[in-house]
CSV table of C-alpha atoms and ligand atoms in Angstrom, one decimal:
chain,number,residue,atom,x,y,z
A,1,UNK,CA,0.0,0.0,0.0
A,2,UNK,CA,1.4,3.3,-1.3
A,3,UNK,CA,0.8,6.2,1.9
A,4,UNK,CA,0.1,10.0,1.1
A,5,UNK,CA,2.1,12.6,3.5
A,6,UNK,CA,-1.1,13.3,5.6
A,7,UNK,CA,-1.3,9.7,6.1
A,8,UNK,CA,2.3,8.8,6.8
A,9,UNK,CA,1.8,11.8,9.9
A,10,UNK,CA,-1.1,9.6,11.1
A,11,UNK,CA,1.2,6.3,11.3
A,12,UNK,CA,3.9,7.9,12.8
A,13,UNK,CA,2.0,9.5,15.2
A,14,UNK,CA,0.6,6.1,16.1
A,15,UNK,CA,3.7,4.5,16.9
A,16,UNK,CA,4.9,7.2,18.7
A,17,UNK,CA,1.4,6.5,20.8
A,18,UNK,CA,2.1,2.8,21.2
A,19,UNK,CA,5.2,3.5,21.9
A,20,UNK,CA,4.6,5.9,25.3
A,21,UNK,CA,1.4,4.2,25.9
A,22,UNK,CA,1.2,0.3,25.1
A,23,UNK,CA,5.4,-0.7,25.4
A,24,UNK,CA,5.2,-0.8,29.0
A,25,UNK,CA,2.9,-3.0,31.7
A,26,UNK,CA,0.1,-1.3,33.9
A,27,UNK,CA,-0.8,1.2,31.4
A,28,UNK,CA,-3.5,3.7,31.6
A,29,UNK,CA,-5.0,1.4,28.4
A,30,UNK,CA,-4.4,-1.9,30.6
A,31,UNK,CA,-6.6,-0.9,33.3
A,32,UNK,CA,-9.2,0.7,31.0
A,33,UNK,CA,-9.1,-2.4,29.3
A,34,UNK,CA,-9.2,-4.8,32.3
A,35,UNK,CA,-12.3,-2.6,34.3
A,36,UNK,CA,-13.9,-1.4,31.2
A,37,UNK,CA,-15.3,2.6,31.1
A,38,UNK,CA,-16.2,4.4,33.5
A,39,UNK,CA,-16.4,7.9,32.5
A,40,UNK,CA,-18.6,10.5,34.7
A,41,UNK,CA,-18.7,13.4,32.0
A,42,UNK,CA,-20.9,13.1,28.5
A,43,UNK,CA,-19.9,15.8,26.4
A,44,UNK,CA,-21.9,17.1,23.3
A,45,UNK,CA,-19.2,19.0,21.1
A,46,UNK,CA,-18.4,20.2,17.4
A,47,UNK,CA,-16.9,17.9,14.6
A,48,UNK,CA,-14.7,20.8,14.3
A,49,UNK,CA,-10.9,19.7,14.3
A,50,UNK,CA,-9.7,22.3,16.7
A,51,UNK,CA,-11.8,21.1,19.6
A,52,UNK,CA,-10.1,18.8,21.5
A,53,UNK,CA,-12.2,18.0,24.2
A,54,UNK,CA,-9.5,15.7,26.2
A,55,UNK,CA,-6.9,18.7,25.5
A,56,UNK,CA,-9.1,21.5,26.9
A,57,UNK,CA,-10.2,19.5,29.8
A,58,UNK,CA,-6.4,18.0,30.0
A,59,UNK,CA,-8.5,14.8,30.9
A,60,UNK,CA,-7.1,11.2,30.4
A,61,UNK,CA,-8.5,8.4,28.4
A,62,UNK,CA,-11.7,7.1,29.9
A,63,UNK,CA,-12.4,10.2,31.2
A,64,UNK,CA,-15.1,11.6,29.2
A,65,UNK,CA,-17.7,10.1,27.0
A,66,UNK,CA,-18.0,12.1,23.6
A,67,UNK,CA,-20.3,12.6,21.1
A,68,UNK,CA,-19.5,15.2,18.1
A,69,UNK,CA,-22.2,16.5,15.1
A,70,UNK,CA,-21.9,19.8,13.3
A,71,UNK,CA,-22.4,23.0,15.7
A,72,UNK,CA,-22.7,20.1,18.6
A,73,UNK,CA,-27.0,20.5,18.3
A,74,UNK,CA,-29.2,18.3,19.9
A,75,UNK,CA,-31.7,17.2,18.1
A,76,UNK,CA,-35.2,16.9,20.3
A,77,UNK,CA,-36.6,13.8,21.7
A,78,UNK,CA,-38.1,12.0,18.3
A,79,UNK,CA,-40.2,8.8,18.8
A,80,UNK,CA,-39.6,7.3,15.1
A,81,UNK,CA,-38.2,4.5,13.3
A,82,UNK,CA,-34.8,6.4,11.5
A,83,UNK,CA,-31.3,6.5,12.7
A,84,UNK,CA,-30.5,9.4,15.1
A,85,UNK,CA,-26.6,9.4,16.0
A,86,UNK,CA,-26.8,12.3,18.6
A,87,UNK,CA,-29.8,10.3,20.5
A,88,UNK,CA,-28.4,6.6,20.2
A,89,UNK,CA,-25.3,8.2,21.9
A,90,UNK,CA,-27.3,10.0,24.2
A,91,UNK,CA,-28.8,6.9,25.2
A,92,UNK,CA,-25.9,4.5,25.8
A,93,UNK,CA,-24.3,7.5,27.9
A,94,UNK,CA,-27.1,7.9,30.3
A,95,UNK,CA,-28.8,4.6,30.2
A,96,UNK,CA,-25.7,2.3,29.8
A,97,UNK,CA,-23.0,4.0,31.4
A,98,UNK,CA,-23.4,5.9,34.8
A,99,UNK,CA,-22.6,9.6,33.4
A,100,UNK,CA,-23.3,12.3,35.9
A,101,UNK,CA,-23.0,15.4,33.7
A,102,UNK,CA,-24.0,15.7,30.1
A,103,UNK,CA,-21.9,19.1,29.0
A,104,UNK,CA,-23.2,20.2,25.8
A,105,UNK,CA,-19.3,22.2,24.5
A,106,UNK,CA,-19.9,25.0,21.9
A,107,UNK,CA,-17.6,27.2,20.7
A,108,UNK,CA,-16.4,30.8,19.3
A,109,UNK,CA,-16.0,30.6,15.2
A,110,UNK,CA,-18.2,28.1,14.7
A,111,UNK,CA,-18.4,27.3,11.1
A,112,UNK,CA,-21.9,26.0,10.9
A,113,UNK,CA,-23.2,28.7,13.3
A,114,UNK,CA,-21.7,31.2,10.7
A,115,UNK,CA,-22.9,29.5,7.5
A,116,UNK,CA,-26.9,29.9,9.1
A,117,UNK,CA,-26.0,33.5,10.2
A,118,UNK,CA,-24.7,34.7,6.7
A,119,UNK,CA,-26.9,33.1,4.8
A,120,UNK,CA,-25.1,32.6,1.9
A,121,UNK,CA,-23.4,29.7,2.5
A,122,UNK,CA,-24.0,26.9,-0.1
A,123,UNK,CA,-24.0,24.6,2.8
A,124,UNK,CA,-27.6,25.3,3.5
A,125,UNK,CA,-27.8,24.8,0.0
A,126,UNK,CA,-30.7,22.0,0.7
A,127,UNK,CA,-30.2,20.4,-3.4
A,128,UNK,CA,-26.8,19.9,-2.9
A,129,UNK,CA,-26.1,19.9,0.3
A,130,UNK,CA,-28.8,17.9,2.0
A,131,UNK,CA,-27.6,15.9,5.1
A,132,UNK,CA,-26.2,19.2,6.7
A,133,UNK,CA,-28.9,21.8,5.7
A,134,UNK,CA,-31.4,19.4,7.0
A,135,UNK,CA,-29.0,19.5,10.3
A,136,UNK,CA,-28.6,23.0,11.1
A,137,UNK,CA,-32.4,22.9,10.8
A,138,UNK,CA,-31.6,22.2,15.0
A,139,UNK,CA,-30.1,25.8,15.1
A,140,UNK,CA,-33.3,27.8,13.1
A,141,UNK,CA,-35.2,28.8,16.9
A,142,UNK,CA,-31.6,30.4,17.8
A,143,UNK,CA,-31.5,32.1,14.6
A,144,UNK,CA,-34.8,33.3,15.2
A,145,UNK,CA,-34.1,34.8,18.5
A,146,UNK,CA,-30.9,36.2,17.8
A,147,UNK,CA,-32.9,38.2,14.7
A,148,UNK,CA,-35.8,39.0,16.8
A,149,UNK,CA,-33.7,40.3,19.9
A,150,UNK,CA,-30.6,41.5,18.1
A,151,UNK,CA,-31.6,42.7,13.9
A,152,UNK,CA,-29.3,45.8,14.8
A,153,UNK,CA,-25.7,44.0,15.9
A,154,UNK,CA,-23.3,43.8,13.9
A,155,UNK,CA,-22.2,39.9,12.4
A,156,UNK,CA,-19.6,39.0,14.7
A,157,UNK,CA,-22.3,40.0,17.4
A,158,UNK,CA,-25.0,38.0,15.8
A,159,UNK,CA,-22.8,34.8,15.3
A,160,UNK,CA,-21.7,35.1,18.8
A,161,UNK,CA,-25.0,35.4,20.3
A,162,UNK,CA,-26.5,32.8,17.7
A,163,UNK,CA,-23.9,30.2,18.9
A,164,UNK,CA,-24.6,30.9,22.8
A,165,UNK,CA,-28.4,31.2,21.7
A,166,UNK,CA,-28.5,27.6,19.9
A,167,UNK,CA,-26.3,25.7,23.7
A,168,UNK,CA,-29.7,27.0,25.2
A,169,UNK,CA,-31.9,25.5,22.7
A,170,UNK,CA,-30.4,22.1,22.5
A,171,UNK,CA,-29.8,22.2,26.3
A,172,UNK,CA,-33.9,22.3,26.4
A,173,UNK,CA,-33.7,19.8,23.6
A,174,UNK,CA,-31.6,17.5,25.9
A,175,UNK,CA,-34.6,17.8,28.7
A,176,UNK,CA,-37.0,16.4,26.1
A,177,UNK,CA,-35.6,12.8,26.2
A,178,UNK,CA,-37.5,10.8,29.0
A,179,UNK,CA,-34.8,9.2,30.2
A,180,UNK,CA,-32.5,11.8,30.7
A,181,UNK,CA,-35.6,13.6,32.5
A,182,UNK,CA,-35.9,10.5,34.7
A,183,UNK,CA,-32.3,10.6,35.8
A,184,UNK,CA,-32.3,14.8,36.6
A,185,UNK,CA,-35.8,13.5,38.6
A,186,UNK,CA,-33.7,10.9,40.6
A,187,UNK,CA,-30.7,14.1,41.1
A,188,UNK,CA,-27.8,11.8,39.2
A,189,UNK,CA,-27.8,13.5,36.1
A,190,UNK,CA,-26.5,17.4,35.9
A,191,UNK,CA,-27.1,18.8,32.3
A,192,UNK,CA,-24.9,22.3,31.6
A,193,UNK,CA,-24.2,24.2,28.2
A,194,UNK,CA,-20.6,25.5,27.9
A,195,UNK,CA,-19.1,27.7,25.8
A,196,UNK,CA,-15.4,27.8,24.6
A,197,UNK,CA,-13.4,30.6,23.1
A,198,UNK,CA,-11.0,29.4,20.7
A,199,UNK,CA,-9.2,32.8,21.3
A,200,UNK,CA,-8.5,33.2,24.5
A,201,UNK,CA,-9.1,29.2,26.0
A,202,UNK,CA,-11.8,30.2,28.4
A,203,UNK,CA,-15.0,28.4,29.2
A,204,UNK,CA,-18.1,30.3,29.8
A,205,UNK,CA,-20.9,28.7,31.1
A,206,UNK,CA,-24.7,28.8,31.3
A,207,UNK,CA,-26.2,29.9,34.4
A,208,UNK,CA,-29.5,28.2,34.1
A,209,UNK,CA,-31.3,30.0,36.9
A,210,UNK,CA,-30.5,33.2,36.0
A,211,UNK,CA,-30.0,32.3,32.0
A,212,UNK,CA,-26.7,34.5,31.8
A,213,UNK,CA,-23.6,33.7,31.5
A,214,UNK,CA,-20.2,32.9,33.6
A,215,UNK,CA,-16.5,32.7,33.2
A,216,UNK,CA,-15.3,29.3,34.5
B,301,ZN,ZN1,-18.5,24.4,15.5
């Protein structure tokens, strides 16, 4: 088999991985291995390749439980026969596994979040584009909101707003599934909606009670 560059990187990186990880007994993988998962945290984040959930957290292997979709939206509880990623992942992490926090992880320069706020992107281009216009959908009641409240900001504002407006939306999303309403009923299951800034590294997070927000 003949490697590009890009790929070569991967490989390298790999053994360089095995090498500090695997070449040696009692590893962190050994024991993760030997007891199985048992991660606390479920995070929701973006596919985008500059979140790094376990970097940002500087957590372990084993430590969190991740699930990633464009613009990290939550889709609302749907009772019907199709495939829904977000919720089957959702469901193993609350039902299967004894998560105590479900941490939906935006982010500043979200992609996605721009493409609905500009509205020229050919992303939301529903002929061509069909599996992601049909997913930022999830994002439209943020959209809404952040033209209804905010028609006079100025772009940056309204992608900024529109990313911290669409955390709360799928944050209510999250509360729609019965069993993660069952588990917040029995107290072992904290939701929270986070929000990172790929400029600066700091977390902001969603004061539910209030509805503003806080520096972590
Ligand atoms: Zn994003």
């Amino acid at each position: 088999m003949v490697f590009d560059q890009d790929i070569k990187k991967l490989i390298t990186g790999n053994h360089k991985f095995k090498t500090k990880f695997f070449d040696s007994k009692n590893t962190i993988f050994n024991e993760l291995v030997t007891f199985g998962q048992k991660p606390k945290i479920m995070l929701v984040t973006c596919s985008d390749s500059r979140i790094d959930p376990a970097m940002i957290f500087n957590c372990q292997p084993g430590e969190l439980f991740v699930v990633r979709n464009i613009a990290n939206l939550i889709p609302p509880y749907e009772d019907n026969d199709t495939y829904h990623g977000t919720s089957a992942a959702l469901e193993f992490g609350t039902c299967f596994l004894d998560i105590k926090h479900v941490i939906i992880l935006g982010h500043t320069n979200c992609g996605g979040i721009r493409s609905l706020i500009e509205n020229t992107n050919q992303v939301l281009d529903k002929k061509n584009y069909s599996f992601v216009a049909k997913w930022m959908d999830l994002a439209k009641p943020a959209y809404d909101q952040v033209m209804a409240k905010y028609l006079h900001a100025t772009l940056e504002e309204k992608i900024i707003l529109c990313e911290q407006y669409a955390l709360i939306n799928s944050l209510q999303n999250l509360y729609s599934f019965p069993w993660i309403k069952r588990h917040i009923d029995n107290h072992d299951l904290s939701l929270h909606a986070w929000y990172f800034d790929l400029t600066t590294g700091i977390i902001h997070a969603h004061d539910q009670l209030k509805n503003h927000w806080i520096t972590l």
